[in-house]
Amino acid sequence: MRIPAHSVCTAIRDDIVAGVHERGSRLTEEVLARRYGVSRVPVREALRTLEAEGFVVTRRHAGACVAEPTEREAADLLEMRMLLEPLGASRAAQRRTEAHLKVLRGLVRLGQERARRGGSEELRSLDGWFHETLAQASGSQSLTSMLTQLRHKIAWMYAVEAPASPVESWAERGVIVDAVARGDSERARAVTAVHTERAAGAYRLRIVSGADRAARVRDSQHAVNMPSLRH
């Protein structure tokens, strides 16, 4: 596979999220350069960026490795998203353009149509596009970048169950867009908060890290060995 040098970071990140590069595995510059058809220079730069984003860690005697996030870190990501998504919607109500509204309304119509017909994979793609556009409508590059990074990391750490009622879920997105279109920032924030909190219930952690497994064993042993407080 040969890709443009400037896309190396995206390609490695996508492969990490997809599980091509497993958690804890080494990321050797030479091997990555050969895989993506580039020199080692863009690979080295990409690894630095991915380390700053939390996808990669540098270990002594091992070099760059895929990170192994804990359950607590994964839970923090969902909490951060529940705080930032409503903020983005509130800002979008104040700063959105007609172009943003056109795309958002089109996505809601398409999502509702596909929800009635079924097709969870396509709906997942539409959902990502919807939230990306909503973030862009906030007019804040920093907020948009943070939300994009959160979505990547959440997709890496969690599997998402299809909503029990996809039609209702897309109707909620329609309510968000209506609030944004009216410029009602408080309403946009409130309905997005409800939507995001409800959606978080569909996330299931993919893998329990070794650190978390060890902590559970220690907690279990402490509970078994703990003397009774009744005596």
Tab-separated table of N, CA and C in Angstrom, residues 47-172:
chain	number	residue	atom	x	y	z
A	47	LEU	N	4.229	9.151	14.368
A	47	LEU	CA	4.271	8.516	15.685
A	47	LEU	C	4.314	9.562	16.796
A	48	ARG	N	5.008	10.669	16.558
A	48	ARG	CA	5.031	11.744	17.556
A	48	ARG	C	3.622	12.315	17.751
A	49	THR	N	2.933	12.540	16.631
A	49	THR	CA	1.564	13.070	16.711
A	49	THR	C	0.645	12.099	17.423
A	50	LEU	N	0.734	10.831	17.085
A	50	LEU	CA	-0.130	9.820	17.685
A	50	LEU	C	0.180	9.615	19.159
A	51	GLU	N	1.428	9.845	19.550
A	51	GLU	CA	1.761	9.779	20.975
A	51	GLU	C	1.105	10.940	21.713
A	52	ALA	N	1.120	12.125	21.110
A	52	ALA	CA	0.467	13.286	21.724
A	52	ALA	C	-1.038	13.069	21.840
A	53	GLU	N	-1.616	12.310	20.909
A	53	GLU	CA	-3.054	12.039	20.927
A	53	GLU	C	-3.422	10.904	21.875
A	54	GLY	N	-2.433	10.128	22.313
A	54	GLY	CA	-2.709	9.044	23.253
A	54	GLY	C	-2.860	7.675	22.620
A	55	PHE	N	-2.614	7.567	21.318
A	55	PHE	CA	-2.712	6.267	20.658
A	55	PHE	C	-1.416	5.464	20.769
A	56	VAL	N	-0.315	6.155	20.992
A	56	VAL	CA	1.007	5.529	21.006
A	56	VAL	C	1.746	5.927	22.280
A	57	VAL	N	2.543	5.020	22.814
A	57	VAL	CA	3.416	5.329	23.949
A	57	VAL	C	4.833	4.898	23.587
A	58	THR	N	5.815	5.559	24.178
A	58	THR	CA	7.208	5.169	23.977
A	58	THR	C	7.701	4.450	25.214
A	59	ARG	N	8.175	3.220	25.035
A	59	ARG	CA	8.633	2.411	26.160
A	59	ARG	C	10.132	2.182	26.073
A	60	ARG	N	10.749	2.180	27.225
A	60	ARG	CA	12.184	1.945	27.278
A	60	ARG	C	12.507	0.555	26.742
A	61	HIS	N	13.502	0.482	25.915
A	61	HIS	CA	13.978	-0.757	25.294
A	61	HIS	C	13.014	-1.318	24.242
A	62	ALA	N	11.850	-0.691	24.063
A	62	ALA	CA	10.895	-1.192	23.078
A	62	ALA	C	10.572	-0.154	22.012
A	63	GLY	N	10.708	1.119	22.368
A	63	GLY	CA	10.381	2.174	21.420
A	63	GLY	C	8.891	2.438	21.364
A	64	ALA	N	8.405	2.841	20.208
A	64	ALA	CA	6.991	3.180	20.050
A	64	ALA	C	6.131	1.920	20.080
A	65	CYS	N	5.058	1.976	20.869
A	65	CYS	CA	4.110	0.859	20.976
A	65	CYS	C	2.695	1.414	20.971
A	66	VAL	N	1.746	0.594	20.561
A	66	VAL	CA	0.343	0.983	20.653
A	66	VAL	C	-0.035	1.058	22.130
A	67	ALA	N	-0.710	2.118	22.506
A	67	ALA	CA	-1.092	2.312	23.910
A	67	ALA	C	-2.082	1.245	24.364
A	68	GLU	N	-2.152	1.061	25.680
A	68	GLU	CA	-3.106	0.120	26.282
A	68	GLU	C	-3.914	0.883	27.330
A	69	PRO	N	-4.941	1.590	26.909
A	69	PRO	CA	-5.717	2.418	27.840
A	69	PRO	C	-6.454	1.585	28.882
A	70	THR	N	-6.640	2.165	30.052
A	70	THR	CA	-7.361	1.488	31.126
A	70	THR	C	-8.859	1.766	31.016
A	71	GLU	N	-9.629	1.034	31.799
A	71	GLU	CA	-11.081	1.259	31.823
A	71	GLU	C	-11.402	2.673	32.295
A	72	ARG	N	-10.645	3.152	33.263
A	72	ARG	CA	-10.893	4.503	33.766
A	72	ARG	C	-10.657	5.539	32.676
A	73	GLU	N	-9.582	5.370	31.914
A	73	GLU	CA	-9.306	6.297	30.813
A	73	GLU	C	-10.409	6.246	29.765
A	74	ALA	N	-10.897	5.040	29.484
A	74	ALA	CA	-11.983	4.896	28.517
A	74	ALA	C	-13.256	5.582	29.019
A	75	ALA	N	-13.561	5.405	30.293
A	75	ALA	CA	-14.751	6.041	30.869
A	75	ALA	C	-14.632	7.562	30.834
A	76	ASP	N	-13.418	8.058	31.059
A	76	ASP	CA	-13.197	9.503	31.011
A	76	ASP	C	-13.535	10.064	29.633
A	77	LEU	N	-13.218	9.300	28.589
A	77	LEU	CA	-13.490	9.768	27.232
A	77	LEU	C	-14.981	9.970	26.998
A	78	LEU	N	-15.797	9.018	27.463
A	78	LEU	CA	-17.241	9.158	27.302
A	78	LEU	C	-17.760	10.365	28.071
A	79	GLU	N	-17.216	10.576	29.267
A	79	GLU	CA	-17.649	11.719	30.068
A	79	GLU	C	-17.261	13.036	29.386
A	80	MET	N	-16.057	13.079	28.825
A	80	MET	CA	-15.620	14.273	28.115
A	80	MET	C	-16.515	14.551	26.913
A	81	ARG	N	-16.881	13.490	26.203
A	81	ARG	CA	-17.747	13.692	25.042
A	81	ARG	C	-19.108	14.228	25.465
A	82	MET	N	-19.629	13.722	26.587
A	82	MET	CA	-20.937	14.189	27.057
A	82	MET	C	-20.907	15.652	27.489
A	83	LEU	N	-19.722	16.144	27.818
A	83	LEU	CA	-19.578	17.553	28.164
A	83	LEU	C	-19.357	18.421	26.927
A	84	LEU	N	-18.568	17.924	25.984
A	84	LEU	CA	-18.160	18.752	24.844
A	84	LEU	C	-19.168	18.755	23.692
A	85	GLU	N	-19.868	17.642	23.456
A	85	GLU	CA	-20.850	17.614	22.371
A	85	GLU	C	-21.946	18.677	22.577
A	86	PRO	N	-22.522	18.783	23.777
A	86	PRO	CA	-23.526	19.833	23.986
A	86	PRO	C	-22.954	21.244	23.815
A	87	LEU	N	-21.716	21.439	24.242
A	87	LEU	CA	-21.070	22.734	24.054
A	87	LEU	C	-20.936	23.046	22.567
A	88	GLY	N	-20.525	22.046	21.794
A	88	GLY	CA	-20.397	22.245	20.349
A	88	GLY	C	-21.724	22.602	19.707
A	89	ALA	N	-22.804	21.932	20.123
A	89	ALA	CA	-24.128	22.231	19.561
A	89	ALA	C	-24.568	23.642	19.930
A	90	SER	N	-24.273	24.044	21.168
A	90	SER	CA	-24.620	25.402	21.610
A	90	SER	C	-23.892	26.449	20.768
A	91	ARG	N	-22.602	26.216	20.524
A	91	ARG	CA	-21.832	27.138	19.690
A	91	ARG	C	-22.337	27.121	18.249
A	92	ALA	N	-22.718	25.936	17.770
A	92	ALA	CA	-23.225	25.821	16.397
A	92	ALA	C	-24.486	26.652	16.204
A	93	ALA	N	-25.333	26.717	17.231
A	93	ALA	CA	-26.558	27.520	17.138
A	93	ALA	C	-26.238	29.001	16.957
A	94	GLN	N	-25.083	29.404	17.436
A	94	GLN	CA	-24.684	30.806	17.340
A	94	GLN	C	-23.885	31.107	16.080
A	95	ARG	N	-23.204	30.097	15.523
A	95	ARG	CA	-22.211	30.371	14.484
A	95	ARG	C	-22.425	29.597	13.181
A	96	ARG	N	-23.407	28.734	13.119
A	96	ARG	CA	-23.577	27.888	11.930
A	96	ARG	C	-23.852	28.736	10.689
A	97	THR	N	-23.499	28.165	9.548
A	97	THR	CA	-23.788	28.800	8.274
A	97	THR	C	-24.938	28.056	7.599
A	98	GLU	N	-25.453	28.634	6.539
A	98	GLU	CA	-26.514	27.952	5.785
A	98	GLU	C	-25.988	26.654	5.169
A	99	ALA	N	-24.711	26.655	4.809
A	99	ALA	CA	-24.124	25.432	4.253
A	99	ALA	C	-24.123	24.315	5.285
A	100	HIS	N	-23.789	24.646	6.535
A	100	HIS	CA	-23.824	23.647	7.606
A	100	HIS	C	-25.242	23.098	7.777
A	101	LEU	N	-26.211	23.999	7.799
A	101	LEU	CA	-27.600	23.568	7.996
A	101	LEU	C	-28.062	22.662	6.856
A	102	LYS	N	-27.675	22.997	5.645
A	102	LYS	CA	-28.073	22.188	4.495
A	102	LYS	C	-27.548	20.765	4.633
A	103	VAL	N	-26.271	20.637	5.028
A	103	VAL	CA	-25.683	19.307	5.191
A	103	VAL	C	-26.342	18.560	6.345
A	104	LEU	N	-26.531	19.240	7.472
A	104	LEU	CA	-27.130	18.597	8.651
A	104	LEU	C	-28.551	18.116	8.353
A	105	ARG	N	-29.348	18.948	7.697
A	105	ARG	CA	-30.721	18.546	7.369
A	105	ARG	C	-30.727	17.384	6.390
A	106	GLY	N	-29.801	17.417	5.424
A	106	GLY	CA	-29.715	16.315	4.471
A	106	GLY	C	-29.334	15.015	5.153
A	107	LEU	N	-28.422	15.084	6.107
A	107	LEU	CA	-28.004	13.888	6.836
A	107	LEU	C	-29.142	13.323	7.681
A	108	VAL	N	-29.921	14.213	8.303
A	108	VAL	CA	-31.052	13.754	9.111
A	108	VAL	C	-32.083	13.060	8.222
A	109	ARG	N	-32.386	13.656	7.075
A	109	ARG	CA	-33.356	13.024	6.164
A	109	ARG	C	-32.859	11.660	5.705
A	110	LEU	N	-31.588	11.602	5.324
A	110	LEU	CA	-31.025	10.336	4.856
A	110	LEU	C	-30.969	9.318	5.987
A	111	GLY	N	-30.597	9.770	7.186
A	111	GLY	CA	-30.540	8.869	8.330
A	111	GLY	C	-31.907	8.301	8.674
A	112	GLN	N	-32.930	9.131	8.642
A	112	GLN	CA	-34.278	8.648	8.938
A	112	GLN	C	-34.759	7.656	7.893
A	113	GLU	N	-34.419	7.928	6.641
A	113	GLU	CA	-34.800	7.013	5.563
A	113	GLU	C	-34.114	5.668	5.721
A	114	ARG	N	-32.793	5.699	5.986
A	114	ARG	CA	-32.043	4.451	6.148
A	114	ARG	C	-32.469	3.716	7.415
A	115	ALA	N	-32.825	4.453	8.473
A	115	ALA	CA	-33.269	3.819	9.716
A	115	ALA	C	-34.558	3.036	9.497
A	116	ARG	N	-35.432	3.572	8.675
A	116	ARG	CA	-36.685	2.860	8.389
A	116	ARG	C	-36.440	1.608	7.558
A	117	ARG	N	-35.387	1.641	6.739
A	117	ARG	CA	-35.100	0.510	5.856
A	117	ARG	C	-34.116	-0.479	6.463
A	118	GLY	N	-33.426	-0.075	7.546
A	118	GLY	CA	-32.397	-0.927	8.144
A	118	GLY	C	-31.037	-0.604	7.544
A	119	GLY	N	-29.996	-1.247	8.038
A	119	GLY	CA	-28.639	-1.012	7.533
A	119	GLY	C	-27.794	-0.279	8.549
A	120	SER	N	-27.336	-0.986	9.585
A	120	SER	CA	-26.646	-0.358	10.699
A	120	SER	C	-25.282	0.215	10.310
A	121	GLU	N	-24.575	-0.445	9.372
A	121	GLU	CA	-23.249	0.038	8.986
A	121	GLU	C	-23.336	1.412	8.344
A	122	GLU	N	-24.293	1.596	7.451
A	122	GLU	CA	-24.460	2.886	6.798
A	122	GLU	C	-24.886	3.946	7.805
A	123	LEU	N	-25.736	3.565	8.748
A	123	LEU	CA	-26.177	4.507	9.774
A	123	LEU	C	-25.014	4.949	10.648
A	124	ARG	N	-24.082	4.035	10.902
A	124	ARG	CA	-22.916	4.391	11.716
A	124	ARG	C	-22.068	5.441	10.995
A	125	SER	N	-21.923	5.287	9.693
A	125	SER	CA	-21.161	6.267	8.914
A	125	SER	C	-21.866	7.618	8.897
A	126	LEU	N	-23.183	7.589	8.733
A	126	LEU	CA	-23.961	8.830	8.719
A	126	LEU	C	-23.886	9.530	10.075
A	127	ASP	N	-23.891	8.741	11.138
A	127	ASP	CA	-23.786	9.314	12.488
A	127	ASP	C	-22.463	10.060	12.654
A	128	GLY	N	-21.363	9.428	12.201
A	128	GLY	CA	-20.070	10.090	12.290
A	128	GLY	C	-20.033	11.368	11.487
A	129	TRP	N	-20.618	11.355	10.318
A	129	TRP	CA	-20.658	12.537	9.447
A	129	TRP	C	-21.491	13.639	10.095
A	130	PHE	N	-22.615	13.241	10.703
A	130	PHE	CA	-23.488	14.213	11.361
A	130	PHE	C	-22.749	14.944	12.480
A	131	HIS	N	-22.116	14.184	13.367
A	131	HIS	CA	-21.446	14.802	14.508
A	131	HIS	C	-20.219	15.607	14.080
A	132	GLU	N	-19.555	15.164	13.032
A	132	GLU	CA	-18.419	15.929	12.521
A	132	GLU	C	-18.894	17.279	11.972
A	133	THR	N	-19.994	17.270	11.230
A	133	THR	CA	-20.530	18.514	10.671
A	133	THR	C	-21.035	19.437	11.772
A	134	LEU	N	-21.684	18.862	12.786
A	134	LEU	CA	-22.173	19.661	13.903
A	134	LEU	C	-21.011	20.331	14.626
A	135	ALA	N	-19.917	19.593	14.799
A	135	ALA	CA	-18.739	20.165	15.453
A	135	ALA	C	-18.145	21.290	14.605
A	136	GLN	N	-18.066	21.084	13.303
A	136	GLN	CA	-17.533	22.114	12.414
A	136	GLN	C	-18.398	23.371	12.442
A	137	ALA	N	-19.694	23.182	12.612
A	137	ALA	CA	-20.611	24.324	12.660
A	137	ALA	C	-20.393	25.179	13.898
A	138	SER	N	-19.666	24.653	14.892
A	138	SER	CA	-19.396	25.426	16.106
A	138	SER	C	-18.470	26.608	15.827
A	139	GLY	N	-17.760	26.557	14.703
A	139	GLY	CA	-16.854	27.641	14.360
A	139	GLY	C	-15.587	27.667	15.186
A	140	SER	N	-15.331	26.605	15.937
A	140	SER	CA	-14.136	26.516	16.783
A	140	SER	C	-13.270	25.364	16.309
A	141	GLN	N	-12.099	25.675	15.761
A	141	GLN	CA	-11.201	24.635	15.281
A	141	GLN	C	-10.702	23.766	16.430
A	142	SER	N	-10.443	24.387	17.570
A	142	SER	CA	-9.947	23.634	18.728
A	142	SER	C	-10.989	22.635	19.210
A	143	LEU	N	-12.237	23.086	19.320
A	143	LEU	CA	-13.310	22.204	19.780
A	143	LEU	C	-13.553	21.093	18.770
A	144	THR	N	-13.540	21.438	17.488
A	144	THR	CA	-13.743	20.436	16.446
A	144	THR	C	-12.658	19.371	16.492
A	145	SER	N	-11.398	19.790	16.673
A	145	SER	CA	-10.285	18.842	16.746
A	145	SER	C	-10.412	17.928	17.956
A	146	MET	N	-10.806	18.498	19.096
A	146	MET	CA	-10.963	17.690	20.306
A	146	MET	C	-12.067	16.656	20.137
A	147	LEU	N	-13.191	17.064	19.558
A	147	LEU	CA	-14.304	16.138	19.374
A	147	LEU	C	-13.950	15.051	18.361
A	148	THR	N	-13.221	15.424	17.309
A	148	THR	CA	-12.801	14.431	16.317
A	148	THR	C	-11.884	13.397	16.961
A	149	GLN	N	-10.924	13.858	17.758
A	149	GLN	CA	-10.006	12.956	18.436
A	149	GLN	C	-10.754	12.060	19.424
A	150	LEU	N	-11.719	12.616	20.121
A	150	LEU	CA	-12.525	11.812	21.051
A	150	LEU	C	-13.268	10.705	20.321
A	151	ARG	N	-13.861	11.041	19.167
A	151	ARG	CA	-14.606	10.029	18.415
A	151	ARG	C	-13.686	8.901	17.959
A	152	HIS	N	-12.467	9.260	17.506
A	152	HIS	CA	-11.518	8.233	17.088
A	152	HIS	C	-11.176	7.305	18.264
A	153	LYS	N	-10.889	7.886	19.413
A	153	LYS	CA	-10.458	7.084	20.548
A	153	LYS	C	-11.606	6.251	21.116
A	154	ILE	N	-12.803	6.800	21.114
A	154	ILE	CA	-13.963	6.041	21.584
A	154	ILE	C	-14.233	4.865	20.644
A	155	ALA	N	-14.100	5.085	19.332
A	155	ALA	CA	-14.292	3.995	18.369
A	155	ALA	C	-13.244	2.905	18.558
A	156	TRP	N	-12.059	3.292	19.006
A	156	TRP	CA	-10.977	2.342	19.262
A	156	TRP	C	-11.262	1.506	20.495
A	157	MET	N	-11.784	2.125	21.542
A	157	MET	CA	-11.945	1.449	22.824
A	157	MET	C	-13.292	0.754	22.993
A	158	TYR	N	-14.292	1.195	22.236
A	158	TYR	CA	-15.642	0.676	22.447
A	158	TYR	C	-16.256	0.088	21.184
A	159	ALA	N	-17.082	-0.927	21.385
A	159	ALA	CA	-17.993	-1.393	20.342
A	159	ALA	C	-19.341	-0.727	20.621
A	160	VAL	N	-20.064	-0.405	19.568
A	160	VAL	CA	-21.327	0.307	19.736
A	160	VAL	C	-22.478	-0.572	19.291
A	161	GLU	N	-23.419	-0.775	20.181
A	161	GLU	CA	-24.615	-1.540	19.839
A	161	GLU	C	-25.579	-0.644	19.068
A	162	ALA	N	-26.281	-1.235	18.126
A	162	ALA	CA	-27.281	-0.465	17.376
A	162	ALA	C	-28.382	-0.014	18.333
A	163	PRO	N	-28.886	1.217	18.186
A	163	PRO	CA	-29.953	1.685	19.070
A	163	PRO	C	-31.210	0.843	18.906
A	164	ALA	N	-31.965	0.717	19.995
A	164	ALA	CA	-33.196	-0.080	19.948
A	164	ALA	C	-34.175	0.494	18.940
A	165	SER	N	-34.196	1.822	18.812
A	165	SER	CA	-35.085	2.481	17.863
A	165	SER	C	-34.287	3.484	17.038
A	166	PRO	N	-33.686	3.042	15.929
A	166	PRO	CA	-32.889	3.945	15.099
A	166	PRO	C	-33.684	5.133	14.578
A	167	VAL	N	-34.960	4.916	14.263
A	167	VAL	CA	-35.796	6.012	13.754
A	167	VAL	C	-35.912	7.103	14.807
A	168	GLU	N	-36.151	6.703	16.061
A	168	GLU	CA	-36.259	7.670	17.152
A	168	GLU	C	-34.933	8.389	17.376
A	169	SER	N	-33.833	7.641	17.257
A	169	SER	CA	-32.514	8.231	17.438
A	169	SER	C	-32.250	9.322	16.406
A	170	TRP	N	-32.649	9.073	15.158
A	170	TRP	CA	-32.448	10.083	14.121
A	170	TRP	C	-33.444	11.232	14.250
A	171	ALA	N	-34.607	10.963	14.829
A	171	ALA	CA	-35.553	12.051	15.110
A	171	ALA	C	-34.950	13.010	16.135
A	172	GLU	N	-34.198	12.457	17.111
A	172	GLU	CA	-33.521	13.299	18.104
A	172	GLU	C	-32.509	14.220	17.415
